[in-house]
PDB file of N, CA and C in Angstrom:
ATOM      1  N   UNK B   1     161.912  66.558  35.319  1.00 43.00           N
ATOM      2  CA  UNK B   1     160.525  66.575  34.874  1.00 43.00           C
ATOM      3  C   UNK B   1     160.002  65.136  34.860  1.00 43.00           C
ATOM      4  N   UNK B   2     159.068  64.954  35.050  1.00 44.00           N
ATOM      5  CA  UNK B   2     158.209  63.336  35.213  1.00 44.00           C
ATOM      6  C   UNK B   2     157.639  63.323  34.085  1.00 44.00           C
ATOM      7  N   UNK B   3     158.358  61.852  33.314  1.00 50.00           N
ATOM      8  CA  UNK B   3     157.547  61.642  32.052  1.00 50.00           C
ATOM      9  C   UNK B   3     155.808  61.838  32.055  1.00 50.00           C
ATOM     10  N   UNK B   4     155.705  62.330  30.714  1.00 47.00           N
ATOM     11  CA  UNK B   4     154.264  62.414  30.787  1.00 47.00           C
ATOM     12  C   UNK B   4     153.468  63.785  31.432  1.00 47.00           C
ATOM     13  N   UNK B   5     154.608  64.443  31.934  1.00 43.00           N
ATOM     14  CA  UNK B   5     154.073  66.295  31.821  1.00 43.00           C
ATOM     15  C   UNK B   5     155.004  66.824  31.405  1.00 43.00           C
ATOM     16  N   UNK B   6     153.975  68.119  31.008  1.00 47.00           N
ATOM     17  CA  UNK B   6     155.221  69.570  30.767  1.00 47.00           C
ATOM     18  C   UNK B   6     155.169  70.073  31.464  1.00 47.00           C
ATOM     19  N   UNK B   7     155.675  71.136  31.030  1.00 52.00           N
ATOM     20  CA  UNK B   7     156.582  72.241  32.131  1.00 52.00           C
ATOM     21  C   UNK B   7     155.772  72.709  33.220  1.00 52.00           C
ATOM     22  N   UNK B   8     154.262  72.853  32.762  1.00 61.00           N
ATOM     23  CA  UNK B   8     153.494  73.292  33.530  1.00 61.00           C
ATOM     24  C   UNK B   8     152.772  72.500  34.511  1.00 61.00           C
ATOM     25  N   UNK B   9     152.883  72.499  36.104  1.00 64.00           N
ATOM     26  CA  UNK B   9     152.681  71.442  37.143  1.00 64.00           C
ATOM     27  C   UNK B   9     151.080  71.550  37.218  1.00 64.00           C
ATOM     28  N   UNK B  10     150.853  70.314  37.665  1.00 64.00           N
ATOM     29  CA  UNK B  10     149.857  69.444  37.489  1.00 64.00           C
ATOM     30  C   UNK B  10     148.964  69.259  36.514  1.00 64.00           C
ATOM     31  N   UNK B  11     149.648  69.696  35.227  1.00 65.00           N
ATOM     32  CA  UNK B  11     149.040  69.023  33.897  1.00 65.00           C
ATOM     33  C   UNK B  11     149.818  68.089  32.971  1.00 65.00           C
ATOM     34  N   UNK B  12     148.707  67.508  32.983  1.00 65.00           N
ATOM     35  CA  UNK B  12     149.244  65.742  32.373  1.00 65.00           C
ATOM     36  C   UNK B  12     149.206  65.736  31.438  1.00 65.00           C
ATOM     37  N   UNK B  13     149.945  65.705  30.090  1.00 67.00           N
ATOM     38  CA  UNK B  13     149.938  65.571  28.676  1.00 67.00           C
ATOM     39  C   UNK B  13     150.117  63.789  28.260  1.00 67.00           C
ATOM     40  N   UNK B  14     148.730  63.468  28.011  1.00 72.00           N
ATOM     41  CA  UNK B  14     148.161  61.957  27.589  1.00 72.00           C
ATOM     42  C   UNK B  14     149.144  61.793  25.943  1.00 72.00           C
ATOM     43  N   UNK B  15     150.008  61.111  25.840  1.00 71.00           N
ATOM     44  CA  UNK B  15     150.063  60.873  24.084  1.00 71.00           C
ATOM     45  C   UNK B  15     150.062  59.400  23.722  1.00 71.00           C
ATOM     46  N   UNK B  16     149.654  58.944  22.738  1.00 74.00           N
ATOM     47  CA  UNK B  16     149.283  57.703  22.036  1.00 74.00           C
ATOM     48  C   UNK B  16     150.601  56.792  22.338  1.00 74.00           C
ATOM     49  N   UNK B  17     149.935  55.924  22.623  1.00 68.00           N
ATOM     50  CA  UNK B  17     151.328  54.755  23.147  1.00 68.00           C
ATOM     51  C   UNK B  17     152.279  54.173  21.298  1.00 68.00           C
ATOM     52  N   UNK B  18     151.605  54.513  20.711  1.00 74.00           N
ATOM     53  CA  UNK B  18     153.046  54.347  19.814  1.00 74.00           C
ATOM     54  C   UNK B  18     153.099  55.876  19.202  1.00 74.00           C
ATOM     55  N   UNK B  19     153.196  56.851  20.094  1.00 76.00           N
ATOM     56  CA  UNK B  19     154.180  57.911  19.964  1.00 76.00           C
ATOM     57  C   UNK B  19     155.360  57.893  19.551  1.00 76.00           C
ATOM     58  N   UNK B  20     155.969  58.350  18.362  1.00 79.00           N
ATOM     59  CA  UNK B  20     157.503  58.089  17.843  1.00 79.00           C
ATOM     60  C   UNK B  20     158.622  59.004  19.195  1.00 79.00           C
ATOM     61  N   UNK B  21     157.747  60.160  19.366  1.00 78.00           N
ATOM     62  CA  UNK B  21     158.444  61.157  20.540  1.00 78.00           C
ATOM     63  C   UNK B  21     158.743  60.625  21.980  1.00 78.00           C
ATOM     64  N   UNK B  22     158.214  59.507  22.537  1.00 71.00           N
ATOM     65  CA  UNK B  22     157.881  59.406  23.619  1.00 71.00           C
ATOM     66  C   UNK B  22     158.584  58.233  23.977  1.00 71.00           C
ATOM     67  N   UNK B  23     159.800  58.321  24.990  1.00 71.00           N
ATOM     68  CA  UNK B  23     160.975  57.758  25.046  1.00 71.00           C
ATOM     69  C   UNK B  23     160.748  56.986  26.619  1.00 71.00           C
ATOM     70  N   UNK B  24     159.514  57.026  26.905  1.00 67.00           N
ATOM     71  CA  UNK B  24     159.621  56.524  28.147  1.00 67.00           C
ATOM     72  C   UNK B  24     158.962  55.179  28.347  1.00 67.00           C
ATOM     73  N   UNK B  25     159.565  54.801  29.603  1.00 66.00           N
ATOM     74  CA  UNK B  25     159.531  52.531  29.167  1.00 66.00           C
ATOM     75  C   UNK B  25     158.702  52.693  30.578  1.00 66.00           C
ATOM     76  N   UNK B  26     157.737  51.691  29.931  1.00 62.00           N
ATOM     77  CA  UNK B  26     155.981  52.100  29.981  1.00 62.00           C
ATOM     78  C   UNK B  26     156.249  49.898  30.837  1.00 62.00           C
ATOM     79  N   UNK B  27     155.961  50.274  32.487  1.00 59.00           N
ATOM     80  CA  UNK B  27     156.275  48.969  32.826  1.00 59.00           C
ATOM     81  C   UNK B  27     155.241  48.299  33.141  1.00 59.00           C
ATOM     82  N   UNK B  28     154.166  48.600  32.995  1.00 58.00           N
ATOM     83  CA  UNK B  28     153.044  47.758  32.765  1.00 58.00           C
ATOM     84  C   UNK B  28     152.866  47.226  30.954  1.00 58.00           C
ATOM     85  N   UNK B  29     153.641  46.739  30.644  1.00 58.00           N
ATOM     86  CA  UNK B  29     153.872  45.866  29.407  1.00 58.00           C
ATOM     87  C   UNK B  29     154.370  45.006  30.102  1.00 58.00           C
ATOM     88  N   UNK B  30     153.942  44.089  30.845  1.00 59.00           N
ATOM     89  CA  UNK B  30     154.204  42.644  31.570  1.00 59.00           C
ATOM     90  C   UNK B  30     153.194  41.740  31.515  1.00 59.00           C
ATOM     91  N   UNK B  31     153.359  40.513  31.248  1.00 63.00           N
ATOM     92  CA  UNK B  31     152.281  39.130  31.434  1.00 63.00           C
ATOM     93  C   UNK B  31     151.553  39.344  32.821  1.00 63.00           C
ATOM     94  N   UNK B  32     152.582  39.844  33.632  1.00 69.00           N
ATOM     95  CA  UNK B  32     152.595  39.410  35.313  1.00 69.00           C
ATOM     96  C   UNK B  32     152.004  40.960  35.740  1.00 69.00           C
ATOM     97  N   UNK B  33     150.470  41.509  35.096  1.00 70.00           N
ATOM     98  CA  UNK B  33     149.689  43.041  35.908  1.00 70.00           C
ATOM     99  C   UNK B  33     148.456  42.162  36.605  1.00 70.00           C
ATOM    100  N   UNK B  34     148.622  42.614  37.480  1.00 78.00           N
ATOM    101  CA  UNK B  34     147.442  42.534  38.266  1.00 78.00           C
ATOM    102  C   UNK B  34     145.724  42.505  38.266  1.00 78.00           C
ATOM    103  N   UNK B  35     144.899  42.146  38.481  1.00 81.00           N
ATOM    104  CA  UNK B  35     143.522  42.305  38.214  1.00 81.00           C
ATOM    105  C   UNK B  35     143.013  44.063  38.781  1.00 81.00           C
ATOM    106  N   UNK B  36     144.025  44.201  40.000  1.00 87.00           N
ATOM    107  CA  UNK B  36     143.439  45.023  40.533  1.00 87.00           C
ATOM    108  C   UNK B  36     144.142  46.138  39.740  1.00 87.00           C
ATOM    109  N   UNK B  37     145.539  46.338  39.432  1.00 82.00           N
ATOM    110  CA  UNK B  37     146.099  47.093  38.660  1.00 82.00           C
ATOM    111  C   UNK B  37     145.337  47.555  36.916  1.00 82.00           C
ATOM    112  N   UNK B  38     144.732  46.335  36.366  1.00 80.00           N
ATOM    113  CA  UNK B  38     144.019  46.832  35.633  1.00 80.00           C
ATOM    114  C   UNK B  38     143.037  47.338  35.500  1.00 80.00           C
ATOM    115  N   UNK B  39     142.263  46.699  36.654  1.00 88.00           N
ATOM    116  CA  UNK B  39     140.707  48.034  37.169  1.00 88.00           C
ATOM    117  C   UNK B  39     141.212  48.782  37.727  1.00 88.00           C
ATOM    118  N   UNK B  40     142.076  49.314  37.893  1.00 89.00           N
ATOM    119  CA  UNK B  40     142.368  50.646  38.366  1.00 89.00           C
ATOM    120  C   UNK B  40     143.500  51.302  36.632  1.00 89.00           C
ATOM    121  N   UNK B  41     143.658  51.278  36.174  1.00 85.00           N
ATOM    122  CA  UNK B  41     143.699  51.837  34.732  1.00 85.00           C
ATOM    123  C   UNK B  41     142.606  52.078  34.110  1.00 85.00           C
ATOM    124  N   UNK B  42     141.465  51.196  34.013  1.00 89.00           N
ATOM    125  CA  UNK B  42     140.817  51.260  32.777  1.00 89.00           C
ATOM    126  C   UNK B  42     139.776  52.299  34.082  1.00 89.00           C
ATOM    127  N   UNK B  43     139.591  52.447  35.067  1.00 92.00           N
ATOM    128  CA  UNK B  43     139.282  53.262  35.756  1.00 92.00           C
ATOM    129  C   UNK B  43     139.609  54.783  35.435  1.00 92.00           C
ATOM    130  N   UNK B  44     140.675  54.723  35.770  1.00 91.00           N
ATOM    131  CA  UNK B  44     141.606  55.698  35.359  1.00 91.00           C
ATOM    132  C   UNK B  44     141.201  56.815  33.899  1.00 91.00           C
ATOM    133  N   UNK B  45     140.901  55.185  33.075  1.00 88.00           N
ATOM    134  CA  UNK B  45     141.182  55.515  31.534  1.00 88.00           C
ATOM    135  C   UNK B  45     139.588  56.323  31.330  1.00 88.00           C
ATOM    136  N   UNK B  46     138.473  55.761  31.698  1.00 90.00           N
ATOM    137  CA  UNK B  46     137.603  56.236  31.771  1.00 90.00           C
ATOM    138  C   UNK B  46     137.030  57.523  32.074  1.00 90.00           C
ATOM    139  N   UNK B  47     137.855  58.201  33.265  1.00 91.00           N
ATOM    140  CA  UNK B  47     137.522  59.489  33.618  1.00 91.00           C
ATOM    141  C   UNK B  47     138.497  60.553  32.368  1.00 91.00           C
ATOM    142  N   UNK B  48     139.450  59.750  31.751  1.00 88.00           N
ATOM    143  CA  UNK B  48     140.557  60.723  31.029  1.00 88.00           C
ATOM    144  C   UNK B  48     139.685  60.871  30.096  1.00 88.00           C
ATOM    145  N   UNK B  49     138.583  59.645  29.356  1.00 87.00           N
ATOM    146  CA  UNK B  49     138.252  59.624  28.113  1.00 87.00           C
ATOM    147  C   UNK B  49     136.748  61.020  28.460  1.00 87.00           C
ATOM    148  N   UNK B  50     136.584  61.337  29.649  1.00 89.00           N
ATOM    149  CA  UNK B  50     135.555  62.104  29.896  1.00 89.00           C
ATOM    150  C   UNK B  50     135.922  63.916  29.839  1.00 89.00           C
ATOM    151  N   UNK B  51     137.254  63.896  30.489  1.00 85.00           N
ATOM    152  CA  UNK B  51     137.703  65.241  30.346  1.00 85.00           C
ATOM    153  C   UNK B  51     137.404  65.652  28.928  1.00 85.00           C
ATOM    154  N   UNK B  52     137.036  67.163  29.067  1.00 83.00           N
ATOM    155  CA  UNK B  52     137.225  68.110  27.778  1.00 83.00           C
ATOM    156  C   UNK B  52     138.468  68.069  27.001  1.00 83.00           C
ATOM    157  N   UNK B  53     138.294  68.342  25.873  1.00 75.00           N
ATOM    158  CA  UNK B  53     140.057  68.716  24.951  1.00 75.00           C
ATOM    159  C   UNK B  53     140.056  69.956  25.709  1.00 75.00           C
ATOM    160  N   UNK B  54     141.534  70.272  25.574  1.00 68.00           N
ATOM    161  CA  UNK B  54     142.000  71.579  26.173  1.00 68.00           C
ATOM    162  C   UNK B  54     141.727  72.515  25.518  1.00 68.00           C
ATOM    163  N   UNK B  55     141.669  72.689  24.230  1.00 63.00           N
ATOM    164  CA  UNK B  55     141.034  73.508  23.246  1.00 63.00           C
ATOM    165  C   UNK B  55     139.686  74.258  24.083  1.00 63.00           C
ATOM    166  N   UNK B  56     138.926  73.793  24.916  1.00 59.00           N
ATOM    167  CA  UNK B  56     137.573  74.210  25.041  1.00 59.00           C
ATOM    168  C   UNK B  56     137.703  75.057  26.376  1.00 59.00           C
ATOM    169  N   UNK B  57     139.023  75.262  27.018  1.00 60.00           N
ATOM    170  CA  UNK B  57     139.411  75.835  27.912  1.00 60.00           C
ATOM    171  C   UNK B  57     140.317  77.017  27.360  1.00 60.00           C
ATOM    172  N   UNK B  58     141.035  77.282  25.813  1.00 60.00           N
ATOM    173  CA  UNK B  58     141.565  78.539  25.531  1.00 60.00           C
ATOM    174  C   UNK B  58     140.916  79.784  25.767  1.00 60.00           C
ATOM    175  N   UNK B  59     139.576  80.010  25.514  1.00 58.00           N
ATOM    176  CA  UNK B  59     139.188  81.340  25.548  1.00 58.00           C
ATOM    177  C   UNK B  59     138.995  81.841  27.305  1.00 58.00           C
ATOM    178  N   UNK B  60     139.094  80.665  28.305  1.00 55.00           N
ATOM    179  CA  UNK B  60     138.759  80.811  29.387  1.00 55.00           C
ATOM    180  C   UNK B  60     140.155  80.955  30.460  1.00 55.00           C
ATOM    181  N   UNK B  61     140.788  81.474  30.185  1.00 57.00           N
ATOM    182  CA  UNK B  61     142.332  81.396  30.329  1.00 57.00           C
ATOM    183  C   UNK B  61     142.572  81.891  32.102  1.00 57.00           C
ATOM    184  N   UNK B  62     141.784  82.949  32.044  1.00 58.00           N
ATOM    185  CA  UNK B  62     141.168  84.029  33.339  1.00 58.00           C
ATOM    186  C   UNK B  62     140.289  83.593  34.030  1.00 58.00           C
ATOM    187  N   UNK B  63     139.285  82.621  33.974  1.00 54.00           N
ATOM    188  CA  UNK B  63     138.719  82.158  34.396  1.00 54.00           C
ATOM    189  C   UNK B  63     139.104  81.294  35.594  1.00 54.00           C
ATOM    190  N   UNK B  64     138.205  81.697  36.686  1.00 51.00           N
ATOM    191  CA  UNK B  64     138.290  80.668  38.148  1.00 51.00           C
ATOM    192  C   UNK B  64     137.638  79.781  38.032  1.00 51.00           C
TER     193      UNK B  64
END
């Protein structure tokens, strides 16, 4: 399994970087990231902070 999902493929479970659960070594904690590596995170981070909670997708389960 690839840190950072469950069981279920192609959903990404986001958790708070000081997660007590979350055992995985996170290698962009370096002096030495990139300019372009970080506009492309906070890129990244931006569209995540836009998605819905999953909550707002339970009743729609059946739904296409």
């Amino acid at each position: 399994m690839v840190p950072g999902m469950n069981a279920e493929p192609g959903r990404i479970v986001l958790k708070p970087l000081d997660d007590p659960t979350d055992h995985y070594k996170y290698p962009l904690f370096s002096k030495n990231v990139s300019l372009k590596m970080i506009e492309a995170i906070r890129c990244i981070w931006d569209i995540v902070k836009r998605l819905p909670e999953s909550s707002d997708f339970e009743g729609d389960q059946n739904a296409v």
